[in-house]
PDB file of C-alpha atoms in Angstrom:
ATOM      1  CA  MET A   1     -73.194  20.398 -33.175  1.00 47.00           C
ATOM      2  CA  ALA A   2     -72.089  20.336 -29.576  1.00 48.00           C
ATOM      3  CA  ASP A   3     -73.463  22.728 -27.011  1.00 63.00           C
ATOM      4  CA  PRO A   4     -71.197  24.124 -25.822  1.00 87.00           C
ATOM      5  CA  LEU A   5     -68.906  23.939 -28.813  1.00 96.00           C
ATOM      6  CA  ILE A   6     -65.369  22.698 -28.042  1.00 98.00           C
ATOM      7  CA  ILE A   7     -62.729  25.085 -29.378  1.00 98.00           C
ATOM      8  CA  LYS A   8     -59.099  23.993 -29.621  1.00 98.00           C
ATOM      9  CA  ILE A   9     -56.321  26.478 -30.315  1.00 98.00           C
ATOM     10  CA  CYS A  10     -53.376  24.457 -31.586  1.00 97.00           C
ATOM     11  CA  GLY A  11     -49.724  25.279 -32.046  1.00 97.00           C
ATOM     12  CA  ILE A  12     -49.302  27.362 -28.897  1.00 98.00           C
ATOM     13  CA  LYS A  13     -45.635  27.601 -27.903  1.00 97.00           C
ATOM     14  CA  THR A  14     -45.373  30.518 -25.446  1.00 98.00           C
ATOM     15  CA  PHE A  15     -46.832  31.254 -22.036  1.00 98.00           C
ATOM     16  CA  ASP A  16     -48.147  34.609 -23.257  1.00 98.00           C
ATOM     17  CA  MET A  17     -50.209  33.030 -26.031  1.00 98.00           C
ATOM     18  CA  LEU A  18     -51.359  30.285 -23.691  1.00 98.00           C
ATOM     19  CA  ASP A  19     -52.760  33.000 -21.428  1.00 98.00           C
ATOM     20  CA  VAL A  20     -54.356  34.781 -24.399  1.00 98.00           C
ATOM     21  CA  ALA A  21     -56.130  31.639 -25.579  1.00 98.00           C
ATOM     22  CA  ILE A  22     -57.375  30.783 -22.100  1.00 98.00           C
ATOM     23  CA  ALA A  23     -58.626  34.321 -21.503  1.00 98.00           C
ATOM     24  CA  ALA A  24     -60.407  34.300 -24.867  1.00 98.00           C
ATOM     25  CA  GLY A  25     -62.333  31.168 -23.886  1.00 97.00           C
ATOM     26  CA  ALA A  26     -60.554  28.230 -25.517  1.00 98.00           C
ATOM     27  CA  ASP A  27     -61.502  24.776 -24.227  1.00 98.00           C
ATOM     28  CA  MET A  28     -58.358  22.977 -25.378  1.00 98.00           C
ATOM     29  CA  ILE A  29     -54.799  24.006 -26.123  1.00 98.00           C
ATOM     30  CA  GLY A  30     -52.651  22.046 -28.563  1.00 98.00           C
ATOM     31  CA  PHE A  31     -48.879  21.849 -28.256  1.00 98.00           C
ATOM     32  CA  MET A  32     -46.859  20.546 -31.219  1.00 97.00           C
ATOM     33  CA  HIS A  33     -44.028  18.151 -30.422  1.00 97.00           C
ATOM     34  CA  PHE A  34     -42.762  17.583 -33.957  1.00 95.00           C
ATOM     35  CA  ALA A  35     -39.405  18.987 -34.983  1.00 93.00           C
ATOM     36  CA  ARG A  36     -40.354  19.873 -38.572  1.00 91.00           C
ATOM     37  CA  SER A  37     -43.202  22.117 -37.441  1.00 93.00           C
ATOM     38  CA  PRO A  38     -42.710  25.884 -36.978  1.00 94.00           C
ATOM     39  CA  ARG A  39     -44.808  25.364 -33.838  1.00 96.00           C
ATOM     40  CA  HIS A  40     -42.547  22.697 -32.335  1.00 97.00           C
ATOM     41  CA  VAL A  41     -42.177  22.759 -28.548  1.00 98.00           C
ATOM     42  CA  PRO A  42     -39.151  20.940 -27.069  1.00 98.00           C
ATOM     43  CA  ILE A  43     -39.811  18.446 -24.294  1.00 97.00           C
ATOM     44  CA  GLU A  44     -38.590  20.622 -21.405  1.00 96.00           C
ATOM     45  CA  LEU A  45     -40.810  23.566 -22.359  1.00 98.00           C
ATOM     46  CA  LEU A  46     -43.658  21.197 -23.157  1.00 98.00           C
ATOM     47  CA  GLY A  47     -43.784  20.031 -19.551  1.00 98.00           C
ATOM     48  CA  GLU A  48     -43.848  23.610 -18.294  1.00 98.00           C
ATOM     49  CA  LEU A  49     -46.659  24.620 -20.650  1.00 98.00           C
ATOM     50  CA  ILE A  50     -48.759  21.588 -19.714  1.00 98.00           C
ATOM     51  CA  SER A  51     -48.292  22.452 -16.046  1.00 98.00           C
ATOM     52  CA  ALA A  52     -49.297  26.059 -16.687  1.00 98.00           C
ATOM     53  CA  ALA A  53     -52.458  24.951 -18.507  1.00 98.00           C
ATOM     54  CA  ARG A  54     -53.477  22.391 -15.908  1.00 97.00           C
ATOM     55  CA  GLY A  55     -56.670  23.312 -14.067  1.00 96.00           C
ATOM     56  CA  GLN A  56     -57.505  26.065 -16.554  1.00 97.00           C
ATOM     57  CA  VAL A  57     -57.917  24.342 -19.897  1.00 98.00           C
ATOM     58  CA  GLU A  58     -57.408  20.886 -21.397  1.00 98.00           C
ATOM     59  CA  SER A  59     -53.977  20.255 -22.888  1.00 98.00           C
ATOM     60  CA  CYS A  60     -53.277  18.188 -25.994  1.00 98.00           C
ATOM     61  CA  VAL A  61     -49.849  17.211 -27.298  1.00 98.00           C
ATOM     62  CA  VAL A  62     -49.644  16.585 -31.033  1.00 98.00           C
ATOM     63  CA  LEU A  63     -47.332  13.763 -32.130  1.00 97.00           C
ATOM     64  CA  VAL A  64     -46.627  12.439 -35.623  1.00 96.00           C
ATOM     65  CA  ASN A  65     -46.103   8.689 -35.957  1.00 95.00           C
ATOM     66  CA  PRO A  66     -44.329   8.511 -32.567  1.00 97.00           C
ATOM     67  CA  ASP A  67     -42.332   5.556 -31.292  1.00 96.00           C
ATOM     68  CA  ASN A  68     -43.104   4.025 -27.917  1.00 96.00           C
ATOM     69  CA  SER A  69     -40.425   5.988 -26.068  1.00 97.00           C
ATOM     70  CA  SER A  70     -41.784   9.307 -27.368  1.00 97.00           C
ATOM     71  CA  VAL A  71     -45.301   8.362 -26.320  1.00 98.00           C
ATOM     72  CA  ALA A  72     -44.097   7.405 -22.823  1.00 97.00           C
ATOM     73  CA  GLU A  73     -42.029  10.573 -22.465  1.00 98.00           C
ATOM     74  CA  VAL A  74     -44.991  12.794 -23.352  1.00 98.00           C
ATOM     75  CA  ALA A  75     -47.544  10.800 -21.357  1.00 98.00           C
ATOM     76  CA  ALA A  76     -45.352  11.214 -18.280  1.00 98.00           C
ATOM     77  CA  LEU A  77     -45.863  14.983 -18.499  1.00 98.00           C
ATOM     78  CA  GLY A  78     -49.555  14.515 -17.756  1.00 98.00           C
ATOM     79  CA  PRO A  79     -51.378  16.069 -20.712  1.00 98.00           C
ATOM     80  CA  ASP A  80     -55.120  15.510 -20.961  1.00 98.00           C
ATOM     81  CA  TRP A  81     -54.817  14.305 -24.553  1.00 98.00           C
ATOM     82  CA  ILE A  82     -52.302  12.996 -27.069  1.00 98.00           C
ATOM     83  CA  GLN A  83     -53.195  13.753 -30.673  1.00 98.00           C
ATOM     84  CA  LEU A  84     -51.837  11.408 -33.317  1.00 98.00           C
ATOM     85  CA  HIS A  85     -51.400  13.299 -36.565  1.00 94.00           C
ATOM     86  CA  GLY A  86     -49.436  10.868 -38.712  1.00 93.00           C
ATOM     87  CA  PRO A  87     -50.126   7.729 -40.755  1.00 94.00           C
ATOM     88  CA  GLU A  88     -50.930   5.649 -37.674  1.00 97.00           C
ATOM     89  CA  THR A  89     -53.101   2.609 -38.394  1.00 97.00           C
ATOM     90  CA  PRO A  90     -56.111   1.689 -36.239  1.00 98.00           C
ATOM     91  CA  HIS A  91     -53.998  -1.056 -34.658  1.00 98.00           C
ATOM     92  CA  ARG A  92     -51.228   1.420 -33.797  1.00 98.00           C
ATOM     93  CA  VAL A  93     -53.701   3.947 -32.386  1.00 98.00           C
ATOM     94  CA  GLU A  94     -55.188   1.244 -30.171  1.00 97.00           C
ATOM     95  CA  ALA A  95     -51.725   0.207 -28.961  1.00 97.00           C
ATOM     96  CA  ILE A  96     -50.699   3.782 -28.148  1.00 97.00           C
ATOM     97  CA  ARG A  97     -53.961   4.367 -26.311  1.00 97.00           C
ATOM     98  CA  ALA A  98     -53.365   1.283 -24.146  1.00 96.00           C
ATOM     99  CA  GLU A  99     -49.735   2.163 -23.507  1.00 94.00           C
ATOM    100  CA  ALA A 100     -50.103   5.886 -22.822  1.00 96.00           C
ATOM    101  CA  GLY A 101     -52.991   5.833 -20.371  1.00 94.00           C
ATOM    102  CA  VAL A 102     -54.005   9.194 -21.859  1.00 96.00           C
ATOM    103  CA  GLU A 103     -57.047   9.966 -23.991  1.00 98.00           C
ATOM    104  CA  ILE A 104     -56.210   9.777 -27.687  1.00 98.00           C
ATOM    105  CA  MET A 105     -57.383  12.049 -30.469  1.00 98.00           C
ATOM    106  CA  LYS A 106     -56.727  10.755 -33.995  1.00 98.00           C
ATOM    107  CA  ALA A 107     -56.429  13.257 -36.806  1.00 97.00           C
ATOM    108  CA  LEU A 108     -57.512  11.898 -40.182  1.00 97.00           C
ATOM    109  CA  PRO A 109     -56.758  13.601 -43.501  1.00 94.00           C
ATOM    110  CA  ILE A 110     -59.748  14.166 -45.767  1.00 95.00           C
ATOM    111  CA  GLY A 111     -59.420  14.787 -49.489  1.00 92.00           C
ATOM    112  CA  THR A 112     -61.536  12.119 -51.159  1.00 93.00           C
ATOM    113  CA  ALA A 113     -64.590   9.947 -50.559  1.00 94.00           C
ATOM    114  CA  GLU A 114     -62.201   7.063 -49.828  1.00 95.00           C
ATOM    115  CA  ASP A 115     -60.697   9.065 -46.971  1.00 95.00           C
ATOM    116  CA  VAL A 116     -64.151   9.565 -45.471  1.00 96.00           C
ATOM    117  CA  ALA A 117     -64.843   5.829 -45.735  1.00 96.00           C
ATOM    118  CA  GLN A 118     -61.735   5.056 -43.669  1.00 95.00           C
ATOM    119  CA  VAL A 119     -62.918   7.132 -40.695  1.00 97.00           C
ATOM    120  CA  ALA A 120     -65.113   4.291 -39.411  1.00 96.00           C
ATOM    121  CA  GLY A 121     -62.066   2.126 -38.736  1.00 97.00           C
ATOM    122  CA  PHE A 122     -60.793   4.572 -36.113  1.00 98.00           C
ATOM    123  CA  VAL A 123     -63.997   5.296 -34.205  1.00 97.00           C
ATOM    124  CA  ASP A 124     -63.597   2.498 -31.666  1.00 97.00           C
ATOM    125  CA  VAL A 125     -59.826   2.817 -31.129  1.00 97.00           C
ATOM    126  CA  ALA A 126     -59.603   6.582 -30.486  1.00 98.00           C
ATOM    127  CA  ASP A 127     -61.381   8.696 -27.887  1.00 98.00           C
ATOM    128  CA  ARG A 128     -61.935  11.511 -30.369  1.00 98.00           C
ATOM    129  CA  ILE A 129     -61.754  11.966 -34.144  1.00 98.00           C
ATOM    130  CA  LEU A 130     -60.380  15.115 -35.784  1.00 98.00           C
ATOM    131  CA  LEU A 131     -60.969  15.567 -39.508  1.00 97.00           C
ATOM    132  CA  ASP A 132     -58.313  17.688 -41.208  1.00 95.00           C
ATOM    133  CA  ALA A 133     -57.417  18.641 -44.770  1.00 92.00           C
ATOM    134  CA  LYS A 134     -55.276  16.116 -46.595  1.00 86.00           C
ATOM    135  CA  PRO A 135     -51.858  17.690 -47.211  1.00 76.00           C
ATOM    136  CA  PRO A 136     -50.745  18.121 -50.821  1.00 63.00           C
ATOM    137  CA  LYS A 137     -48.225  15.672 -52.229  1.00 62.00           C
ATOM    138  CA  GLY A 138     -44.710  16.591 -51.213  1.00 55.00           C
ATOM    139  CA  ALA A 139     -45.753  18.450 -48.046  1.00 51.00           C
ATOM    140  CA  ASP A 140     -43.147  18.142 -45.300  1.00 52.00           C
ATOM    141  CA  ARG A 141     -45.690  17.877 -42.497  1.00 49.00           C
ATOM    142  CA  PRO A 142     -49.226  16.472 -42.158  1.00 54.00           C
ATOM    143  CA  GLY A 143     -51.082  19.533 -40.876  1.00 49.00           C
ATOM    144  CA  GLY A 144     -50.984  23.190 -39.955  1.00 50.00           C
ATOM    145  CA  LEU A 145     -50.803  24.126 -43.637  1.00 52.00           C
ATOM    146  CA  GLY A 146     -53.767  26.496 -43.743  1.00 61.00           C
ATOM    147  CA  GLU A 147     -55.647  24.365 -46.274  1.00 73.00           C
ATOM    148  CA  SER A 148     -59.315  23.432 -46.053  1.00 86.00           C
ATOM    149  CA  PHE A 149     -61.080  20.549 -47.763  1.00 91.00           C
ATOM    150  CA  ASP A 150     -64.386  20.064 -49.527  1.00 92.00           C
ATOM    151  CA  TRP A 151     -66.756  19.913 -46.572  1.00 94.00           C
ATOM    152  CA  SER A 152     -69.492  18.372 -48.739  1.00 94.00           C
ATOM    153  CA  LEU A 153     -67.495  15.120 -48.655  1.00 95.00           C
ATOM    154  CA  LEU A 154     -68.630  14.712 -45.058  1.00 95.00           C
ATOM    155  CA  LYS A 155     -72.227  14.188 -46.155  1.00 93.00           C
ATOM    156  CA  ALA A 156     -71.185  10.556 -46.680  1.00 94.00           C
ATOM    157  CA  LEU A 157     -69.983  10.212 -43.091  1.00 95.00           C
ATOM    158  CA  ASP A 158     -72.112   8.165 -40.695  1.00 93.00           C
ATOM    159  CA  PRO A 159     -74.074  10.884 -38.837  1.00 92.00           C
ATOM    160  CA  SER A 160     -73.645   8.974 -35.579  1.00 93.00           C
ATOM    161  CA  VAL A 161     -69.858   9.576 -35.681  1.00 94.00           C
ATOM    162  CA  PRO A 162     -68.914  12.658 -33.628  1.00 94.00           C
ATOM    163  CA  PHE A 163     -65.897  14.601 -34.820  1.00 97.00           C
ATOM    164  CA  MET A 164     -63.925  17.808 -34.553  1.00 98.00           C
ATOM    165  CA  LEU A 165     -63.140  19.822 -37.671  1.00 97.00           C
ATOM    166  CA  SER A 166     -59.798  21.306 -38.668  1.00 96.00           C
ATOM    167  CA  GLY A 167     -58.098  22.505 -41.825  1.00 93.00           C
ATOM    168  CA  GLY A 168     -57.976  26.067 -43.081  1.00 93.00           C
ATOM    169  CA  LEU A 169     -60.343  27.499 -40.485  1.00 96.00           C
ATOM    170  CA  THR A 170     -60.090  31.251 -39.864  1.00 96.00           C
ATOM    171  CA  PRO A 171     -62.093  33.932 -38.042  1.00 97.00           C
ATOM    172  CA  ASP A 172     -63.732  34.689 -41.413  1.00 96.00           C
ATOM    173  CA  ASN A 173     -64.947  31.198 -42.334  1.00 96.00           C
ATOM    174  CA  VAL A 174     -65.495  29.469 -38.987  1.00 97.00           C
ATOM    175  CA  ALA A 175     -69.188  30.408 -38.803  1.00 96.00           C
ATOM    176  CA  GLU A 176     -69.807  29.015 -42.287  1.00 95.00           C
ATOM    177  CA  ALA A 177     -67.936  25.828 -41.367  1.00 95.00           C
ATOM    178  CA  LEU A 178     -70.065  25.322 -38.283  1.00 95.00           C
ATOM    179  CA  ARG A 179     -73.297  25.864 -40.206  1.00 93.00           C
ATOM    180  CA  THR A 180     -72.220  23.563 -43.049  1.00 93.00           C
ATOM    181  CA  VAL A 181     -70.592  20.669 -41.202  1.00 93.00           C
ATOM    182  CA  SER A 182     -71.976  20.750 -37.628  1.00 90.00           C
ATOM    183  CA  PRO A 183     -68.941  19.304 -35.797  1.00 96.00           C
ATOM    184  CA  PHE A 184     -68.946  19.095 -32.014  1.00 96.00           C
ATOM    185  CA  GLY A 185     -65.630  20.916 -31.932  1.00 97.00           C
ATOM    186  CA  ILE A 186     -63.205  22.909 -34.048  1.00 98.00           C
ATOM    187  CA  ASP A 187     -59.424  23.162 -34.163  1.00 97.00           C
ATOM    188  CA  VAL A 188     -57.390  26.083 -35.512  1.00 97.00           C
ATOM    189  CA  SER A 189     -53.676  26.761 -35.803  1.00 95.00           C
ATOM    190  CA  SER A 190     -52.393  28.679 -38.846  1.00 94.00           C
ATOM    191  CA  GLY A 191     -55.711  30.521 -39.162  1.00 95.00           C
ATOM    192  CA  VAL A 192     -54.898  32.568 -36.053  1.00 97.00           C
ATOM    193  CA  GLU A 193     -51.295  33.388 -36.975  1.00 97.00           C
ATOM    194  CA  ARG A 194     -49.640  36.454 -38.491  1.00 96.00           C
ATOM    195  CA  ALA A 195     -46.722  34.283 -39.699  1.00 95.00           C
ATOM    196  CA  PRO A 196     -46.010  30.533 -39.485  1.00 93.00           C
ATOM    197  CA  GLY A 197     -45.788  29.632 -35.811  1.00 94.00           C
ATOM    198  CA  GLU A 198     -46.542  33.183 -34.615  1.00 97.00           C
ATOM    199  CA  LYS A 199     -49.956  33.409 -33.014  1.00 97.00           C
ATOM    200  CA  ASP A 200     -51.897  36.698 -33.091  1.00 98.00           C
ATOM    201  CA  LYS A 201     -53.900  37.767 -30.050  1.00 98.00           C
ATOM    202  CA  ARG A 202     -56.596  39.570 -32.042  1.00 98.00           C
ATOM    203  CA  LEU A 203     -57.067  36.648 -34.429  1.00 98.00           C
ATOM    204  CA  ILE A 204     -57.421  34.163 -31.556  1.00 98.00           C
ATOM    205  CA  GLU A 205     -60.006  36.381 -29.894  1.00 98.00           C
ATOM    206  CA  ALA A 206     -61.904  36.937 -33.158  1.00 98.00           C
ATOM    207  CA  PHE A 207     -61.910  33.224 -34.004  1.00 98.00           C
ATOM    208  CA  ILE A 208     -63.370  32.211 -30.653  1.00 98.00           C
ATOM    209  CA  ARG A 209     -65.848  35.102 -30.641  1.00 98.00           C
ATOM    210  CA  ASN A 210     -67.109  34.309 -34.157  1.00 98.00           C
ATOM    211  CA  ALA A 211     -67.339  30.593 -33.425  1.00 97.00           C
ATOM    212  CA  ARG A 212     -69.343  31.069 -30.239  1.00 96.00           C
ATOM    213  CA  ALA A 213     -71.696  33.502 -31.981  1.00 96.00           C
ATOM    214  CA  ALA A 214     -72.421  30.950 -34.707  1.00 93.00           C
ATOM    215  CA  VAL A 215     -73.583  28.188 -32.379  1.00 87.00           C
TER     216      VAL A 215
END
């Protein structure tokens, strides 16, 4: 587990909640740029939020299977990270990383032992690995669904592979997750919301407080 632990609050879409997360001690802020998400931020507002975060906290823009023009448009806004949260192959991740000139986080869905085995193929092509719950069949988006996965699956993961953990984390279970899995960072979105896409100040503060206390 990292010391200090990296905490990412994802799905921020207002300046007020950006300020709340920063004040509560977040290390990274995630902005969704994916139209099907209830946390979607349009490109104009995205640039303003990245600018507001700059110098205070790291910014990360989440994209899902983006084309080259989308990658270039987002990279031009100057985020610290681009997170790829779709079915991108290792080859595609490597190409986006070279093209964007921005550090790349690759989210990988975990639901089976086979999913864990595929993580190794992304270690050298992404700057950071994020392990998330595999969405159920028929889901209309790849993350932010409030679902966790069987953390014991990660016992098969090469212990030398550093990763962040996501998927169904809440203020109530984050300490258990940290004790069980020992990631170097954690990522939360729906677990600090009162409704889909609506962040809650008290939940953000409780999540960060409980996570820090567990390290």
